[in-house]
Structures are given as C-alpha cells and as structure tokens.
mmCIF file of C-alpha atoms in Angstrom:
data_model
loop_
_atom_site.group_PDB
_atom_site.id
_atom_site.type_symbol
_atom_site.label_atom_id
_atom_site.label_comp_id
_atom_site.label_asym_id
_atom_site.label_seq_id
_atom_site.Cartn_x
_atom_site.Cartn_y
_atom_site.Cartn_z
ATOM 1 C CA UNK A 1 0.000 0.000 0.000
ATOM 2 C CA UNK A 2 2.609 2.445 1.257
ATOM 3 C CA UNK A 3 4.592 1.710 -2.246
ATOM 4 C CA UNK A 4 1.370 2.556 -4.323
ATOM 5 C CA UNK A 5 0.714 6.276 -2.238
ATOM 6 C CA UNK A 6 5.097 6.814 -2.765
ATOM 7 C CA UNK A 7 4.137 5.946 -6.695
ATOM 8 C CA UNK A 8 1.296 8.006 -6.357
ATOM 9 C CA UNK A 9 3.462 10.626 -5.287
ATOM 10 C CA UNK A 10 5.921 10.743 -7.421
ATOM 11 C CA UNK A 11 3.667 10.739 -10.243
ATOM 12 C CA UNK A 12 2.145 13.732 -9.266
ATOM 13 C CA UNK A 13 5.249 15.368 -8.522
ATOM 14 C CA UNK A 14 6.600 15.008 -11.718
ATOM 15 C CA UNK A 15 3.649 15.708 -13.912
ATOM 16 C CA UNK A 16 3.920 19.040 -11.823
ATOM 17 C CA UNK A 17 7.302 19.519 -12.437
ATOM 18 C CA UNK A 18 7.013 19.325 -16.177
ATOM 19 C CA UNK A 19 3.980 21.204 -16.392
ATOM 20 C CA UNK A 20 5.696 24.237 -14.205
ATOM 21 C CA UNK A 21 9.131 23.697 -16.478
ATOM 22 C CA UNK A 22 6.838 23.852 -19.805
ATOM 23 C CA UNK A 23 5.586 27.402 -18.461
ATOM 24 C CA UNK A 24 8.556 28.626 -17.661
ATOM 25 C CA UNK A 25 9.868 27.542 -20.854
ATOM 26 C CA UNK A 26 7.063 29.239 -22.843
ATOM 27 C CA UNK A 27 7.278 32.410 -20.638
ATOM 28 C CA UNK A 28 11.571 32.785 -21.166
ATOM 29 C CA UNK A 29 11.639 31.288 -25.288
ATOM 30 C CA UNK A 30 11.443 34.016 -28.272
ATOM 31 C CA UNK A 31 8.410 33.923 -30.273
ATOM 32 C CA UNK A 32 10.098 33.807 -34.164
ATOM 33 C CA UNK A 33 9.969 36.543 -35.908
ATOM 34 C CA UNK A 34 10.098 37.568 -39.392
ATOM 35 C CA UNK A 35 13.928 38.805 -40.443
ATOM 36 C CA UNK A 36 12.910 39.321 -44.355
ATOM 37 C CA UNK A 37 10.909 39.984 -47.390
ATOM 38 C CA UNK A 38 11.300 38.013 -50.255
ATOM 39 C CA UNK A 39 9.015 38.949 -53.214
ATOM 40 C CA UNK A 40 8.136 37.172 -56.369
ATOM 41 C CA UNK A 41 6.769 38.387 -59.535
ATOM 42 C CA UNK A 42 5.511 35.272 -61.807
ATOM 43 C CA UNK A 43 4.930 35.179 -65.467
ATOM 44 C CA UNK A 44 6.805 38.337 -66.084
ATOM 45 C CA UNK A 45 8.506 36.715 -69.699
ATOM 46 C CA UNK A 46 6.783 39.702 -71.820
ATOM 47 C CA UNK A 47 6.703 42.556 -69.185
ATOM 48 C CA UNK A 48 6.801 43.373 -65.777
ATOM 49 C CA UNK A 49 3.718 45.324 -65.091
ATOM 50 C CA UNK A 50 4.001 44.882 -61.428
ATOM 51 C CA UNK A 51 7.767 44.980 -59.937
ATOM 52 C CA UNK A 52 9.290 44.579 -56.382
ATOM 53 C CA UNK A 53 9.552 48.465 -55.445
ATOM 54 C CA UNK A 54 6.052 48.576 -56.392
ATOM 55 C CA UNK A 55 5.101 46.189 -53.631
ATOM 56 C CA UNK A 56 7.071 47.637 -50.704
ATOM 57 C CA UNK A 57 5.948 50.723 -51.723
ATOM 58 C CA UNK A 58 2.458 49.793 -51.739
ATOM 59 C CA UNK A 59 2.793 47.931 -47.758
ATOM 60 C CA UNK A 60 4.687 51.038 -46.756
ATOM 61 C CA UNK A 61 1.815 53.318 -47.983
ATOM 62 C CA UNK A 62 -0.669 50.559 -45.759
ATOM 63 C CA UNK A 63 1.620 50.950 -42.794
ATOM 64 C CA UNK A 64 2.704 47.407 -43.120
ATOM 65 C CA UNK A 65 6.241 46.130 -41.928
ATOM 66 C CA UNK A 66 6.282 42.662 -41.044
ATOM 67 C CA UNK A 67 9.890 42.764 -40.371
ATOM 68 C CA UNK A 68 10.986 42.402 -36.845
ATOM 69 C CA UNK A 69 6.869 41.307 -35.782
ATOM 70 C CA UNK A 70 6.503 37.583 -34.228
ATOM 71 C CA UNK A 71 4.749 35.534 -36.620
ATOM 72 C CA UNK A 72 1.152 35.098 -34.680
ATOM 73 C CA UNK A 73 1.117 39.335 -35.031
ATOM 74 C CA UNK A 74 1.058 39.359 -38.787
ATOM 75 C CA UNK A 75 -2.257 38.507 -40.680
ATOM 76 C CA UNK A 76 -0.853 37.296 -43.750
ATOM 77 C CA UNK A 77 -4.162 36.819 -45.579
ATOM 78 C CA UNK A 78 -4.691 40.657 -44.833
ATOM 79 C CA UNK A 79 -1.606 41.622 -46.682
ATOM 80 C CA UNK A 80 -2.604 39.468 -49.426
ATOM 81 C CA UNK A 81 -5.811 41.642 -49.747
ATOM 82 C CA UNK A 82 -4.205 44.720 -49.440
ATOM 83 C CA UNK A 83 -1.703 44.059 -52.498
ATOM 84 C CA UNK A 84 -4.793 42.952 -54.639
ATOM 85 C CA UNK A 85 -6.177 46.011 -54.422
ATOM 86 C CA UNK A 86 -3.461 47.287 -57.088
ATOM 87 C CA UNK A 87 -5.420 46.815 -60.075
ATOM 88 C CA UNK A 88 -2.273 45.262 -61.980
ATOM 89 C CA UNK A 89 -1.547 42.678 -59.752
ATOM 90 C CA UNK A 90 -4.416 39.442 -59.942
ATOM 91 C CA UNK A 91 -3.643 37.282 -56.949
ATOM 92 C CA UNK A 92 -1.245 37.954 -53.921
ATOM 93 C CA UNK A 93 -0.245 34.853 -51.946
ATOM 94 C CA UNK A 94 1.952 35.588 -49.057
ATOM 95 C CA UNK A 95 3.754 32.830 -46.273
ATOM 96 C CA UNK A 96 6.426 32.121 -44.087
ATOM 97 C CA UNK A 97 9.243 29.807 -44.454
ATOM 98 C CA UNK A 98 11.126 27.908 -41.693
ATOM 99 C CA UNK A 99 14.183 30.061 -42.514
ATOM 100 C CA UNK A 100 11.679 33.323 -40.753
ATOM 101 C CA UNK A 101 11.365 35.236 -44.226
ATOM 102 C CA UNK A 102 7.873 36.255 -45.130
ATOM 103 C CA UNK A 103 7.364 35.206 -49.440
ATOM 104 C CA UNK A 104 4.892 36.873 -51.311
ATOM 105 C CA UNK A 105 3.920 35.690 -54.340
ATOM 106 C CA UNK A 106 2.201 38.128 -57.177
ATOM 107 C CA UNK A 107 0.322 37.186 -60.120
ATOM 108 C CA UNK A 108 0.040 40.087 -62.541
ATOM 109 C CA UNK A 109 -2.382 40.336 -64.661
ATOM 110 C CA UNK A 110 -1.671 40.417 -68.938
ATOM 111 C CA UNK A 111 -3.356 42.952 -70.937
ATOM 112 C CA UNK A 112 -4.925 41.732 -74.533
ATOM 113 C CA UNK A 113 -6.336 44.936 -75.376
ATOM 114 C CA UNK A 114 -5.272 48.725 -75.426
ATOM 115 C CA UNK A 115 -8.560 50.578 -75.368
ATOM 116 C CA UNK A 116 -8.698 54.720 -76.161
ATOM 117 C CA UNK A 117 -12.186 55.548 -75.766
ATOM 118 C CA UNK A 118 -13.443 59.003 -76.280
ATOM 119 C CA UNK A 119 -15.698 59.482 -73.085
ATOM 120 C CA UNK A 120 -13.756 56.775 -70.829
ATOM 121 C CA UNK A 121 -10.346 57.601 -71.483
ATOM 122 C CA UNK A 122 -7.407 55.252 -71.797
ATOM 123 C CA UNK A 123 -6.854 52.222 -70.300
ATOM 124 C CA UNK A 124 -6.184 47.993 -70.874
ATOM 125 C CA UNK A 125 -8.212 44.784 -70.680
ATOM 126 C CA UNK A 126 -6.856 41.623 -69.254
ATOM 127 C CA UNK A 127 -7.120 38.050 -70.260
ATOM 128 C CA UNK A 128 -10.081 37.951 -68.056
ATOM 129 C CA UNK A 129 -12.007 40.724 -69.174
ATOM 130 C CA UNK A 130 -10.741 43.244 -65.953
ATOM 131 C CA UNK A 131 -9.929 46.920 -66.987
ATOM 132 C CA UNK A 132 -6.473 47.889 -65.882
ATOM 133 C CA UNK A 133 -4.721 51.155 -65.842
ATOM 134 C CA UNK A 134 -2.104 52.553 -68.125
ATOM 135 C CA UNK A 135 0.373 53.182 -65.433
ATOM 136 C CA UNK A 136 3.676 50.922 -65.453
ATOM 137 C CA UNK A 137 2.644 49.692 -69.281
ATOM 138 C CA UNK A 138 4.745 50.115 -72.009
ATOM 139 C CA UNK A 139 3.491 50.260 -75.526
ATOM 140 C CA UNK A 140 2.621 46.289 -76.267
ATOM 141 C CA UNK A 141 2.202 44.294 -79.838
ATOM 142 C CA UNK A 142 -2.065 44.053 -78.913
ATOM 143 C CA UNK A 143 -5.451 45.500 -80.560
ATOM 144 C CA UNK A 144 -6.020 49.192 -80.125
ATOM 145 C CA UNK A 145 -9.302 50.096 -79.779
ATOM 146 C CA UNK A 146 -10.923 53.627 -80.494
ATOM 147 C CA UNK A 147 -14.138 55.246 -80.325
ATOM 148 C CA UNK A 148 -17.261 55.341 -78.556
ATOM 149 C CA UNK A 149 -16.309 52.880 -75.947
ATOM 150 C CA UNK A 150 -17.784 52.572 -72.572
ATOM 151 C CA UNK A 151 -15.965 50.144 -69.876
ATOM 152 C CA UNK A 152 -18.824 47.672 -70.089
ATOM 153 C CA UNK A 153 -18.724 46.920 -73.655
ATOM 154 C CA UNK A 154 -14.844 47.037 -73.491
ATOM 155 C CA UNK A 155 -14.538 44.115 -71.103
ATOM 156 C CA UNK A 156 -17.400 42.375 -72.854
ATOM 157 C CA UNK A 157 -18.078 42.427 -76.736
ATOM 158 C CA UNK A 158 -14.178 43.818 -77.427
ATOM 159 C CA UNK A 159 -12.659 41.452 -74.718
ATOM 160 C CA UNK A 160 -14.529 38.781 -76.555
ATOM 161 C CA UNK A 161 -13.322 39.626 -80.058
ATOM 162 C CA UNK A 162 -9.250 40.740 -78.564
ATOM 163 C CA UNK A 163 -9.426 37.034 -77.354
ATOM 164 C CA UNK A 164 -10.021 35.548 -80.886
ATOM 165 C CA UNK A 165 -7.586 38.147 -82.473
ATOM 166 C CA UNK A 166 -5.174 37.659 -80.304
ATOM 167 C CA UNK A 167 -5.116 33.487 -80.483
ATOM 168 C CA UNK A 168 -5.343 33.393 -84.218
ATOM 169 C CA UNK A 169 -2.222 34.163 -86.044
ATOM 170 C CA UNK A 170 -3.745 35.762 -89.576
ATOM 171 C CA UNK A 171 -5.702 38.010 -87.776
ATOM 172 C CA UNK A 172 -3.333 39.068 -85.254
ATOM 173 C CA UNK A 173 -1.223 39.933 -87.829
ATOM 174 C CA UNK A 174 -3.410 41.480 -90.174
ATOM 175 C CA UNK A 175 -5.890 43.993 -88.047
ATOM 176 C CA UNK A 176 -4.118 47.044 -86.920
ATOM 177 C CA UNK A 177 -7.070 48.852 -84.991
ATOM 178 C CA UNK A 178 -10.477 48.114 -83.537
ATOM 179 C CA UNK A 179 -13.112 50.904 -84.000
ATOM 180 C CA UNK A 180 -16.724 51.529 -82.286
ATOM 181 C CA UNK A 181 -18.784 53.771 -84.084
ATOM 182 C CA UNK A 182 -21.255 55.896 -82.181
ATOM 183 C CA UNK A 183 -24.118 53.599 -82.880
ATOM 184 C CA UNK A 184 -21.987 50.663 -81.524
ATOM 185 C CA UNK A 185 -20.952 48.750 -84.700
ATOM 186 C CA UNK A 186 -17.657 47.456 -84.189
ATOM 187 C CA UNK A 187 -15.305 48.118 -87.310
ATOM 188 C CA UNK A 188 -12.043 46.386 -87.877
ATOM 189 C CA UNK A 189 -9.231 48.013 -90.033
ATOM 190 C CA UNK A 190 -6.730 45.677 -91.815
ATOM 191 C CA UNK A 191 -3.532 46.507 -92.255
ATOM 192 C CA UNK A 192 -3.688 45.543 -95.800
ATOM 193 C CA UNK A 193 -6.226 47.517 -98.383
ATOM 194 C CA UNK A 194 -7.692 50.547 -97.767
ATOM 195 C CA UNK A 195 -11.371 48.650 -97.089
ATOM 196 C CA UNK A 196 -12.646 48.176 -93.480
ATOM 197 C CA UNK A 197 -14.372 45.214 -92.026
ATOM 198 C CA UNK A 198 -17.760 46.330 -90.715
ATOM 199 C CA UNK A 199 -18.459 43.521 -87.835
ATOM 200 C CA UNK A 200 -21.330 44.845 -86.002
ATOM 201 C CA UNK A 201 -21.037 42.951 -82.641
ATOM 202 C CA UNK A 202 -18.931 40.629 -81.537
ATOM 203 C CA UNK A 203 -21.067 37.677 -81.436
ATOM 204 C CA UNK A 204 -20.068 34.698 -83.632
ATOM 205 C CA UNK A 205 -16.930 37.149 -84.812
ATOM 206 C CA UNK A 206 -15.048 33.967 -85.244
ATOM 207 C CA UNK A 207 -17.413 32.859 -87.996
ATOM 208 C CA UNK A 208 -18.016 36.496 -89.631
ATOM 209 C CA UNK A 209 -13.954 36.499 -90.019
ATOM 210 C CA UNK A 210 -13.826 33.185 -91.391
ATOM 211 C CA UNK A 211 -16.178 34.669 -93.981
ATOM 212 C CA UNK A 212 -14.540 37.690 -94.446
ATOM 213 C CA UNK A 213 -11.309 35.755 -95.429
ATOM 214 C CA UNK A 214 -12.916 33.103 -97.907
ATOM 215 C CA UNK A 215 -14.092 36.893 -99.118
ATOM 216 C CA UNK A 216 -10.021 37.186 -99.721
ATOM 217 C CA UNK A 217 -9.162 34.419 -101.101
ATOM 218 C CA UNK A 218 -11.931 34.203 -103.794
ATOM 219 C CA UNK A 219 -12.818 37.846 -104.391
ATOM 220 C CA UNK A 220 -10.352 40.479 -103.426
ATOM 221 C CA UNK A 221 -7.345 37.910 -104.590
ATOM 222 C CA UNK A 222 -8.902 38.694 -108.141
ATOM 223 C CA UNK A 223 -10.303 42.237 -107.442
ATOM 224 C CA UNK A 224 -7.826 43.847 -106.166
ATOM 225 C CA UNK A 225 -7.558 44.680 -101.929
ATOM 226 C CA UNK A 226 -8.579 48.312 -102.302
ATOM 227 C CA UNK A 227 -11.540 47.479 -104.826
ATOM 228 C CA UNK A 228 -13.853 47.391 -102.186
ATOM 229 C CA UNK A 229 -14.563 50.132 -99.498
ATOM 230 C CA UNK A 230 -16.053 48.302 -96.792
ATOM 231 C CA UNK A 231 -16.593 44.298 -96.177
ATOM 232 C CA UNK A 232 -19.651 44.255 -94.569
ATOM 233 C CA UNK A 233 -20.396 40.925 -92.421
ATOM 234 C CA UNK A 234 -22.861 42.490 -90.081
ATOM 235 C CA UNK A 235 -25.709 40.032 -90.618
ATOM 236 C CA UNK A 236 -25.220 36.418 -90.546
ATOM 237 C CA UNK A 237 -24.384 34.233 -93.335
ATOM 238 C CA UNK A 238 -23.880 37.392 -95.296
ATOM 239 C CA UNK A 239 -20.451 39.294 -97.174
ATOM 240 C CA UNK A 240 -21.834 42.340 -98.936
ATOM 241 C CA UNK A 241 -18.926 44.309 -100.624
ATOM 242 C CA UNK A 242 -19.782 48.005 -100.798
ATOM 243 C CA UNK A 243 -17.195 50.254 -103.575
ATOM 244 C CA UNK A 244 -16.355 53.532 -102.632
ATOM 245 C CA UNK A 245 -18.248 56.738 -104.192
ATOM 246 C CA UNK A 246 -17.114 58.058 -107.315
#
C-alpha cells in the first residue's frame, strides 16, 4: 500500500514539475519573428507590369512592416488583400518559411487589349475581361481600340473579339485597330487595303472572319484589296462588298 501512495506521489510530482518547467519555458523562449521579405513576380517573360519596389511601396503606404513582428502578429491573408487592391496585380499569396522570411507571391495580370475611348479615357483589358490602368505599361504588340467605348462593352463584346484576335495568327497579324462607331458597330481596319471590315457585334466574330477571309481568297485575290470600301459581315451568313463613291 505504502509503495502505491510513494508511486502516487511521485507521479504527481513530476507531472507538476514538467507542467511548471513547460511554463517557464514558454514564458523565457522568443516567439520567431520575421527577419525578411522576399518577393516574387511570376509570369513576367513579356513585361513586368508589377515589380518589387512597387510592392514595398504599396505595404509602406498601408503601414505594413512585417519585419521584426513575431509571426502570430502578422495577418498574412490581410496583406494578401491589401496588395490585390493594385489593379495590376491578380492574386497575392503571401507565407512564411522555416528560414523566418515572409514570401509573397504576385500574379500580374496580362493585358490583350489597349482601349482609347473618347468618353472613358485610356486604359487595358486583361485576359479575363478586368480593366487595368495605363500606369507601369509600355506600348505592347495588342489591338487598339478607339471610339465610342464605354468600360462595359470594353470588357465584354471587345474582350470577346481581342481574345479571338489575339489566339489566331492571320488576324493578329493582319488587323491594326479596332473601332466603335457611335451607334456601336464594331469596325475592324486591316492593315492591308484601304477597305474596313464592318463587324457589327462581336457575337459569332469567329465565324463572320472566317467569312470575311474566304471573301479574300476568292474575291479580293482577283479584285484587287482596295476594290472594295467596306466588307460588310454584319448580318449572318452574309459578305456584302460596298465600292467607294465616285
């Protein structure tokens, strides 16, 4: 009996002992803290729209330094929302790695389309239809668009149609600048001829520019690329050729 109250004892004793020693231990350790910031900009083959001085710049201007806090004092996921709200940049991911160096990780988004619009002013669409500014954007090899041009129709009918310009080669090659007239026809002018390609809306464009170029290849290869004045595939099914006033 008198061994089993001395085992007793001794159990308690030392499951107070390490529970006094693990409190002491918490209370006199260091929380971690973060010594650096290491930034990465992906995709940035063509252009860097978004660079590293931009994104110190933009946590200085949010009062952010993470540098020197413990790791349970930074809210990671709210620096991640606060660099998103640069319209360049698509996604922010930021972390910590063993080594105590907070990463963040920036996604920038890609224009496809250079828009100069007469009551909206100037500014790009991205791959996924977002309007981005023209700050930090060099002049790029993409549609130009002109006109009557609000931001809605800009990320929809013309983001639609600076997709399928942009993925097929002839095209890309061949259309120099995207114009909305002020009823909201969309006009296309090739950088051969002196004819335009009246398009209408951007709904089955793939198909009206298929049409326009068996047009080519089986009229204006025999007529002559400045016969025509405009190549007009507003309606569907349908390539009327209309010859310029004498």
């Amino acid at each position: 009996m008198a061994r089993k109250i001395l085992a007793l004892v001794v159990a308690i004793m030392l499951i107070s002992y390490l529970a006094i020693a693990g409190v002491v231990y918490r209370i006199g350790s260091t929380p971690p803290k973060y010594n650096d910031i290491e930034i990465s900009i992906t995709d940035v083959d063509d252009q860097a729209f978004v660079t590293k001085a931009d994104v110190m710049q933009q946590l200085r201007h949010a009062k952010i330094n993470p540098v020197g806090q413990p790791f349970d004092s930074v809210n990671t996921l709210a620096i991640s929302k606060v660099l998103e709200r640069n319209k360049l940049i698509k996604k922010a991911h930021c972390y910590h790695s063993p080594d105590s160096v907070l990463h963040i990780d920036i996604d920038q988004r890609h224009p496809i389309l250079r828009v100069k619009s007469i009551s909206q002013g100037d500014f790009y669409v991205d791959r996924e239809g977002f309007i981005m500014p023209v700050q930090n954007i060099v002049p790029m090899q993409i549609p130009l668009a002109t006109g009557n041009i609000s931001k809605e129709k800009a990320s929809n009918d013309l983001y639609v149609l600076a997709q399928y310009l942009n993925d097929n080669k002839f095209w890309r090659q061949n259309i120099t600048q995207i114009y909305v007239k002020t009823n909201g026809d969309i006009e296309l002018i090739p950088r051969v001829g002196t004819h335009t390609i009246l398009l209408g809306t951007a709904e089955n464009c793939e198909k009206k520019l298929n049409n326009v170029r068996k047009f080519y290849d089986k009229v204006l290869s025999r007529k002559g690329w400045n016969f025509y004045k405009v190549i007009n595939v507003k309606f569907d099914n349908q390539v009327v050729g209309e010859k310029p006033n004498k």
